[in-house]
Tab-separated table of C-alpha atoms (C1' of nucleotides) in Angstrom:
chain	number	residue	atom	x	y	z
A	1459	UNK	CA	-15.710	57.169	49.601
A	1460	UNK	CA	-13.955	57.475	46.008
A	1461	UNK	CA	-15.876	58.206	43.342
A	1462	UNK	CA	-14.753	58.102	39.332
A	1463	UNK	CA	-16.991	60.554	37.167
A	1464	UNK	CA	-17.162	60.382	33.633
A	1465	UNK	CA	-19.411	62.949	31.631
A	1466	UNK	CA	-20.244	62.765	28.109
A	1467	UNK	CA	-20.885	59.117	28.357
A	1468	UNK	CA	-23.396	58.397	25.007
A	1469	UNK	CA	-26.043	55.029	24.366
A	1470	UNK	CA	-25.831	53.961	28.164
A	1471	UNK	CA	-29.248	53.462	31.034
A	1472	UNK	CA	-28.655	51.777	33.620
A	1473	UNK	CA	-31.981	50.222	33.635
A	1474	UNK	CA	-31.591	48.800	30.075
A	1475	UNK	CA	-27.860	47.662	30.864
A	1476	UNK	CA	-28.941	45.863	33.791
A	1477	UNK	CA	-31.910	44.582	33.024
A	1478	UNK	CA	-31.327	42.857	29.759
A	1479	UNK	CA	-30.977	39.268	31.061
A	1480	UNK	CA	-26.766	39.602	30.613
A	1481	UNK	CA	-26.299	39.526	34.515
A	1482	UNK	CA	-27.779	38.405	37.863
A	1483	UNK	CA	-26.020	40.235	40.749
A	1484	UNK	CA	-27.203	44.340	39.961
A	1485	UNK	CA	-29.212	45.528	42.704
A	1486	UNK	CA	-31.500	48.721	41.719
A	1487	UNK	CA	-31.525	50.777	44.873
A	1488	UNK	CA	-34.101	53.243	45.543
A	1489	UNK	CA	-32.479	56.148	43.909
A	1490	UNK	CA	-32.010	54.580	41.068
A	1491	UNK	CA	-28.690	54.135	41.172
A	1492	UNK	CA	-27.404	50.191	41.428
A	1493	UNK	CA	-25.018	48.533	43.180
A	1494	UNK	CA	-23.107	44.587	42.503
A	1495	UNK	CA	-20.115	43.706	42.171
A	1496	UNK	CA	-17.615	42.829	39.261
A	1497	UNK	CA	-13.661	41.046	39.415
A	1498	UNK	CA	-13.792	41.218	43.036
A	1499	UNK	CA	-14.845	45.175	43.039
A	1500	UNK	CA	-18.115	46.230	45.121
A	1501	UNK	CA	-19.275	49.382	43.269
A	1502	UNK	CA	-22.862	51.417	43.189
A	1503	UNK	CA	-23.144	53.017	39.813
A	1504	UNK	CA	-25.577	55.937	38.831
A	1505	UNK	CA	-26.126	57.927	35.870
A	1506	UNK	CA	-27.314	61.476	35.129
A	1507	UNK	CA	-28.564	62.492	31.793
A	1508	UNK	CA	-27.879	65.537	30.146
A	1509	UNK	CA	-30.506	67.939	30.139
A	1510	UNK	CA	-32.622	67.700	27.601
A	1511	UNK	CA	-31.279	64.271	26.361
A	1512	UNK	CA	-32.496	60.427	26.851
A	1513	UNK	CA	-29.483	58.608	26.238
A	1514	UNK	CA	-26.292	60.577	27.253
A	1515	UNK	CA	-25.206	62.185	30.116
A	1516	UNK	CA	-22.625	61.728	33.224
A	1517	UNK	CA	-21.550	58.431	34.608
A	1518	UNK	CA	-20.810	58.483	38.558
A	1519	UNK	CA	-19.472	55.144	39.983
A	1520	UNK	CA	-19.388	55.623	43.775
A	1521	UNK	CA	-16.464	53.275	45.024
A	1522	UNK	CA	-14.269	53.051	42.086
A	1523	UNK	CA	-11.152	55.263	41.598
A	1524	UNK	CA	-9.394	55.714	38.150
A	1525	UNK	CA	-7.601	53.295	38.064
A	1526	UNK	CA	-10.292	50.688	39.309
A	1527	UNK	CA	-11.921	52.319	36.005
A	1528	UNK	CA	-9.424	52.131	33.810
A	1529	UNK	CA	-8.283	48.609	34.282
A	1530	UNK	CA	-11.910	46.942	35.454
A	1531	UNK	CA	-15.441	49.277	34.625
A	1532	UNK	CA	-14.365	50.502	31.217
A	1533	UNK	CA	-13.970	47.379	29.878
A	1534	UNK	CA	-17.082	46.129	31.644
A	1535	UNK	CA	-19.357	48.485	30.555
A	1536	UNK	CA	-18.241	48.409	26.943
A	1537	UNK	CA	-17.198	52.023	27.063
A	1538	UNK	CA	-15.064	51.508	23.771
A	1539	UNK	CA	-17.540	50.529	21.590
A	1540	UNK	CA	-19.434	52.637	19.571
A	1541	UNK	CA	-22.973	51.550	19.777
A	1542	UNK	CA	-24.387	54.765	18.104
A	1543	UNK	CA	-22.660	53.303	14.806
A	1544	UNK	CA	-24.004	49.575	15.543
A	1545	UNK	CA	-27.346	50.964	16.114
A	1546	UNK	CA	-27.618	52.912	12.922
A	1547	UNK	CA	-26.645	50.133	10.718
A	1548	UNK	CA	-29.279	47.788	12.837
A	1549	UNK	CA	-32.172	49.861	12.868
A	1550	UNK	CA	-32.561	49.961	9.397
A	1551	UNK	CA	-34.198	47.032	10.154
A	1552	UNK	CA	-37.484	48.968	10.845
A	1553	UNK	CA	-38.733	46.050	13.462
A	1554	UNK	CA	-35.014	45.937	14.882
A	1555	UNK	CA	-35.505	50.146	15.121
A	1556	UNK	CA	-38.410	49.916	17.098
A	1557	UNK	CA	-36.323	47.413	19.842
A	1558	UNK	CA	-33.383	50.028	19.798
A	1559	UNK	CA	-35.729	52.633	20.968
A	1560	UNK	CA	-37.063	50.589	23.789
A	1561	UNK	CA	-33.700	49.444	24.837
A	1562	UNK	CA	-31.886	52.257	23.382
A	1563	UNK	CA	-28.952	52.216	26.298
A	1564	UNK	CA	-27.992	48.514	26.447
A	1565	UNK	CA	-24.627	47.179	26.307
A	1566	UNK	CA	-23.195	44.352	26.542
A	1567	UNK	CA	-21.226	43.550	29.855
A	1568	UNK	CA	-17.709	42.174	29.353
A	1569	UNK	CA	-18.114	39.863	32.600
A	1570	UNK	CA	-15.733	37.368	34.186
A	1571	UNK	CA	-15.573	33.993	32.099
A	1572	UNK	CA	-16.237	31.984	35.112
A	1573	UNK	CA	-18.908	33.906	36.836
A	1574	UNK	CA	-20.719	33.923	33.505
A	1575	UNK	CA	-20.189	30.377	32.895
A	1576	UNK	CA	-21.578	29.624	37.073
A	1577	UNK	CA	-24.583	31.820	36.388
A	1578	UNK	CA	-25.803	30.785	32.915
A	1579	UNK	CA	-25.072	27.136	33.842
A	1580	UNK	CA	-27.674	27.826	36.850
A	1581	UNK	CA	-30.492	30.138	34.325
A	1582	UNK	CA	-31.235	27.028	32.785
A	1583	UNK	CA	-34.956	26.242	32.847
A	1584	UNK	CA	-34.822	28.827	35.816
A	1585	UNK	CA	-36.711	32.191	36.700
A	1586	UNK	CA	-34.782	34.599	37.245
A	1587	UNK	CA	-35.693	35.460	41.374
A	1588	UNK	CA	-34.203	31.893	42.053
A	1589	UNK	CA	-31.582	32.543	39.638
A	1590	UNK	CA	-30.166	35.491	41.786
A	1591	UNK	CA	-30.909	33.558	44.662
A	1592	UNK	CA	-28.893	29.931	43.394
A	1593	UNK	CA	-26.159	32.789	42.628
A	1594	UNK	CA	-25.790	34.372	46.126
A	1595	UNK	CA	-26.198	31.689	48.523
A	1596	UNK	CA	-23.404	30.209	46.492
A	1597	UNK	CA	-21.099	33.277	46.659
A	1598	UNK	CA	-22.200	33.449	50.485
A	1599	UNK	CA	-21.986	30.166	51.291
A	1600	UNK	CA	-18.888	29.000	49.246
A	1601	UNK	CA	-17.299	32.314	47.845
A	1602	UNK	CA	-14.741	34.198	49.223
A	1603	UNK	CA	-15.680	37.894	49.725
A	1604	UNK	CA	-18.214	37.512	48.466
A	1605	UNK	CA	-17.480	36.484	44.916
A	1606	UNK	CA	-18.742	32.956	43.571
A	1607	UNK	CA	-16.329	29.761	44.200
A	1608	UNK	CA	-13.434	29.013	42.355
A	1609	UNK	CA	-13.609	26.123	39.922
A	1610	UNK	CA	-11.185	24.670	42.443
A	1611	UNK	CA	-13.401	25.103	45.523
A	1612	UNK	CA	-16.510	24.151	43.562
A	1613	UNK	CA	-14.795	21.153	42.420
A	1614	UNK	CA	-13.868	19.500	45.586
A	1615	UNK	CA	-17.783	19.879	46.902
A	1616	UNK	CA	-20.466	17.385	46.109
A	1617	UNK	CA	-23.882	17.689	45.505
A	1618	UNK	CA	-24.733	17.414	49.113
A	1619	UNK	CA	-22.617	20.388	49.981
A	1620	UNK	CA	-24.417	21.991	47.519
A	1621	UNK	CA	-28.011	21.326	48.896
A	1622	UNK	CA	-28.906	24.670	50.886
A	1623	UNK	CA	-27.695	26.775	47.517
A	1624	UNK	CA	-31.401	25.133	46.086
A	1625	UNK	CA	-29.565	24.374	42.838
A	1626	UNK	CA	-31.650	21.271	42.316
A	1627	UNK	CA	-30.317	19.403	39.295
A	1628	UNK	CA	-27.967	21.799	38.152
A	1629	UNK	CA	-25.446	21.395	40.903
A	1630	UNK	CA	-23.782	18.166	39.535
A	1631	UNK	CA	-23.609	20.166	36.158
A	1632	UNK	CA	-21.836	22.726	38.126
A	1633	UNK	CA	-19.593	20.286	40.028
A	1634	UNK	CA	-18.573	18.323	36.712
A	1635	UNK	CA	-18.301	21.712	34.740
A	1636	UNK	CA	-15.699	22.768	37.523
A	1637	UNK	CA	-14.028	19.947	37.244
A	1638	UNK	CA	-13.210	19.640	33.216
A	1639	UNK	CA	-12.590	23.676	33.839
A	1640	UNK	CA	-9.349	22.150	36.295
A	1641	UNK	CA	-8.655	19.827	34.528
A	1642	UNK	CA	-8.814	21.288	30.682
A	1643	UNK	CA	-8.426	25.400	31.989
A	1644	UNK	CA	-11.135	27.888	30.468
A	1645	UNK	CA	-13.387	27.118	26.938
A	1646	UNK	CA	-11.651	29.566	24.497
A	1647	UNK	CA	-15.114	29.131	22.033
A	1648	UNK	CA	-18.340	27.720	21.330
A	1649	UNK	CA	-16.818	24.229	20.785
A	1650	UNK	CA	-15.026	24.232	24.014
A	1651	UNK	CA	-18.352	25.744	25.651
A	1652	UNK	CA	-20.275	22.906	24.848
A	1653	UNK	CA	-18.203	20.446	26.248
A	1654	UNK	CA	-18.889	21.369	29.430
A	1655	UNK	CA	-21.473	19.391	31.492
A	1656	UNK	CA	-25.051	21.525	31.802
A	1657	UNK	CA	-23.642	23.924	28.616
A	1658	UNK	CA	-26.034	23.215	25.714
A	1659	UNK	CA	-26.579	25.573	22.508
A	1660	UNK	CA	-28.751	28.303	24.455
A	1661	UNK	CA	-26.140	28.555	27.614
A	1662	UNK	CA	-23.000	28.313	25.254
A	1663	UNK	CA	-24.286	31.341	23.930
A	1664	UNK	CA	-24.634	33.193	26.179
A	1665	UNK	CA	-21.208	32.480	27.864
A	1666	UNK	CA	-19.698	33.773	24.743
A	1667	UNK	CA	-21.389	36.641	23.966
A	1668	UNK	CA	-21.382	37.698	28.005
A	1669	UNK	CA	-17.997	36.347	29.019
A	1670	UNK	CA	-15.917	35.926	25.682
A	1671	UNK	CA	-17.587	39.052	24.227
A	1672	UNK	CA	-18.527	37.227	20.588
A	1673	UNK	CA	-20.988	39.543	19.162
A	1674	UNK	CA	-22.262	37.301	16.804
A	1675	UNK	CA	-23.247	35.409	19.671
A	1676	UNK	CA	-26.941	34.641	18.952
A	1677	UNK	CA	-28.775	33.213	21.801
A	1678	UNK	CA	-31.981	31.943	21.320
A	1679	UNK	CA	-34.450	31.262	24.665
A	1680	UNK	CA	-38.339	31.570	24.653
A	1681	UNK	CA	-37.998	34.784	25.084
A	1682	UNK	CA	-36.054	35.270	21.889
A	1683	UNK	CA	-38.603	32.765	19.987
A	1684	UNK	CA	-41.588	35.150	21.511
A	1685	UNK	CA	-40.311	38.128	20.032
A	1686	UNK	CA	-39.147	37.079	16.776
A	1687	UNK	CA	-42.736	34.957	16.046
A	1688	UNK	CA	-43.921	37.601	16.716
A	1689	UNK	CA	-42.207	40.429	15.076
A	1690	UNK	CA	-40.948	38.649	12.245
A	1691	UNK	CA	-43.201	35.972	12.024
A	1692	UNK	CA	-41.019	32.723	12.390
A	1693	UNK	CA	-42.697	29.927	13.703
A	1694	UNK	CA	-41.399	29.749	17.574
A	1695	UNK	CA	-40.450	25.905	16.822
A	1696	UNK	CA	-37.760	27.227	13.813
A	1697	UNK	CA	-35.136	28.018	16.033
A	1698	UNK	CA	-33.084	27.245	13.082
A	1699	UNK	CA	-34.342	29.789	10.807
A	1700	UNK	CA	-34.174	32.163	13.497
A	1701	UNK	CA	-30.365	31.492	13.828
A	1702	UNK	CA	-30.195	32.018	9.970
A	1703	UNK	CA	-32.143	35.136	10.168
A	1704	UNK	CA	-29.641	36.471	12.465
A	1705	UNK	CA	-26.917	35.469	11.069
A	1706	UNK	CA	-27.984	37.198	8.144
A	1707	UNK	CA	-29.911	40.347	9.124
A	1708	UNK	CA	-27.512	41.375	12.176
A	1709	UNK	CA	-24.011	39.325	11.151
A	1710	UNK	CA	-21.313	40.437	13.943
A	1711	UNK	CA	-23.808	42.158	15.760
A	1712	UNK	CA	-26.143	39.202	16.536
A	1713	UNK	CA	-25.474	39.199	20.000
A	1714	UNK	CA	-26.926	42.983	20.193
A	1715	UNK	CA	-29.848	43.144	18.733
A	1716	UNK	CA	-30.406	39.958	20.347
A	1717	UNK	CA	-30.005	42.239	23.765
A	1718	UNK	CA	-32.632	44.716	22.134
A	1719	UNK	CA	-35.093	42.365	20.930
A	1720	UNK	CA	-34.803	40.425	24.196
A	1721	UNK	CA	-35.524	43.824	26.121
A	1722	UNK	CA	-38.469	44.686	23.614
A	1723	UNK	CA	-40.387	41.883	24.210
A	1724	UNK	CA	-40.045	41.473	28.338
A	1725	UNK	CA	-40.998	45.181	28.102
A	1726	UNK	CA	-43.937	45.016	25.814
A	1727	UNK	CA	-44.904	41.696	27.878
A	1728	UNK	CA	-44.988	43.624	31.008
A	1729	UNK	CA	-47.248	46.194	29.892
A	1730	UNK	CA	-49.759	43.881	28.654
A	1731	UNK	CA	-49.956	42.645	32.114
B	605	DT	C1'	-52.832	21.057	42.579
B	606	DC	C1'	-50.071	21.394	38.832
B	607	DG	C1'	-47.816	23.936	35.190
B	608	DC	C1'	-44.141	26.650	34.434
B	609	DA	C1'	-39.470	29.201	34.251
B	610	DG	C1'	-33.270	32.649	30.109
B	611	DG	C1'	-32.508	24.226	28.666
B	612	DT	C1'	-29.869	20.105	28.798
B	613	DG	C1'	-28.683	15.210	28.742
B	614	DG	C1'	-30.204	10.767	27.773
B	615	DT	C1'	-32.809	7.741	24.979
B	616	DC	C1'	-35.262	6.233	20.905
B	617	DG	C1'	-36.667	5.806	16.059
C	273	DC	C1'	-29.642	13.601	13.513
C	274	DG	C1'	-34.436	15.172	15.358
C	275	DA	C1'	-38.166	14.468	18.508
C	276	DC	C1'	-39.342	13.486	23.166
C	277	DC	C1'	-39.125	13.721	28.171
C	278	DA	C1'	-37.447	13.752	32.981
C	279	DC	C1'	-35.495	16.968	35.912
C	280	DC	C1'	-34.805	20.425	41.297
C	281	DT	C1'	-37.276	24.138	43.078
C	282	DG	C1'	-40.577	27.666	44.371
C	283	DC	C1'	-44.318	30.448	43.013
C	284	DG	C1'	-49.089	31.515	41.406
DNA sequence: TCGCAGGTGGTCG
DNA sequence: CGACCACCTGCG
């Protein structure tokens, strides 16, 4: 099989990238290495550090040749941007500093508009096991090679085609949200986002800071309330003042440290269990 | 058994 | 507007 190797890759895990809450279709396989699939492409990706270094090192994606990189993964993975930079000016923030070191080789996927709209429409009031679930019985049962349906095929099914997916109430958003994406083509912002049917303020954001790659894209779930209660001691109703916090501590890097703090707190929550 | 999980839409005041 | 509350489903 093809393989596209890229050394000197800086600010990137695999774990953190993956694991973040930004996608729903990464598989960790026992070597660490995972494998999913992106604009049609099935790939397994792995990563080798440097010796002696924690966050750079080679980047091996088995199944992907260079041009497959240089038109799909290296806009996916964000490859472009210089988080090193973002980082620095973030972490003087010394709460934001400590979430950078945790999630130190995040970044944030550039993912197809419609697959990110699909998934985040079906995260709502969700855990994430049934989230990956909802995701791939759709793919397998109404995708074509294994991608998710079009807006046109989802569109033409009705909530009882939908049962065995296990969508429960979300499926008529998705139907509906298929259909205004036929009728009206693709949101181009927020304000479009939240037109669509099942797309409130959390969801919206998310969609734009996945699939329209807004960086100021702030979204706020209870994980996101958790963490900044807790580190910056907002009450977790004052979702408002968290959006103003972010607005003004992070500005066009909301949607970042947003992927950092999110990290933090899952991770610190784990180890207290 | 029942509350809960990466929220949203509908309904009131 | 802002505060409630029902809502599919599966798991602990």
């Amino acid at each position: 099989m093809e393989k596209f190797v890229l050394e000197g890759v800086k600010d990137f895990n695999l774990d953190h990238i993956f694991d973040c809450g930004q996608c729903f279709r990464w598989k960790k396989e026992e070597d660490g290495s995972y494998t999913g699939k992106a604009f049609g492409k099935e790939v397994n990706m792995d990563f080798v550090y440097d010796e002696g270094s924690d966050s750079e090192g080679t980047l091996i994606i088995n199944g992907a040749s260079r041009e497959d990189f240089d038109n799909i993964w290296k806009s996916y993975l964000d490859l472009d941007r210089d988080y090193s930079q973002i980082k620095e000016e973030l972490a003087e923030d010394p709460v934001m500093a400590k979430a950078i070191e945790k999630g130190r080789g995040i970044r944030i996927l550039k993912q197809d508009l419609w697959e990110t709209i699909v998934s985040f429409i079906i995260s709502q009031n969700n855990n994430i096991p049934r989230i990956k679930g909802c995701i791939e019985n759709l793919a397998k049962g109404f995708g074509e090679d294994g991608n998710l349906p079009t807006p046109e095929k989802l569109a033409s099914l009705t909530v009882e085609d939908l049962a065995p997916v296990r969508l429960g109430y979300r499926a008529k958003y998705l139907i509906e949200t298929a259909k205004q994406v036929c009728e009206n083509g693709l949101p181009k912002n927020m304000e479009e986002l939240q037109q669509l049917c099942g797309v409130g303020p959390k969801v919206a954001n998310c969609i734009s800071l996945f699939g329209l790659s807004d960086m100021s894209s702030f979204p706020v779930d209870v994980w996101v309330k958790r963490v900044m209660n807790r580190m910056y001691g907002i009450p977790e109703g004052n979702k408002k003042e968290m959006e103003n916090f972010a607005r003004e501590n992070f500005g066009d890097y909301g949607g970042i440290a947003q992927q950092y703090l999110f990290y933090y707190i899952r991770q610190i929550d784990d180890e207290e269990k």
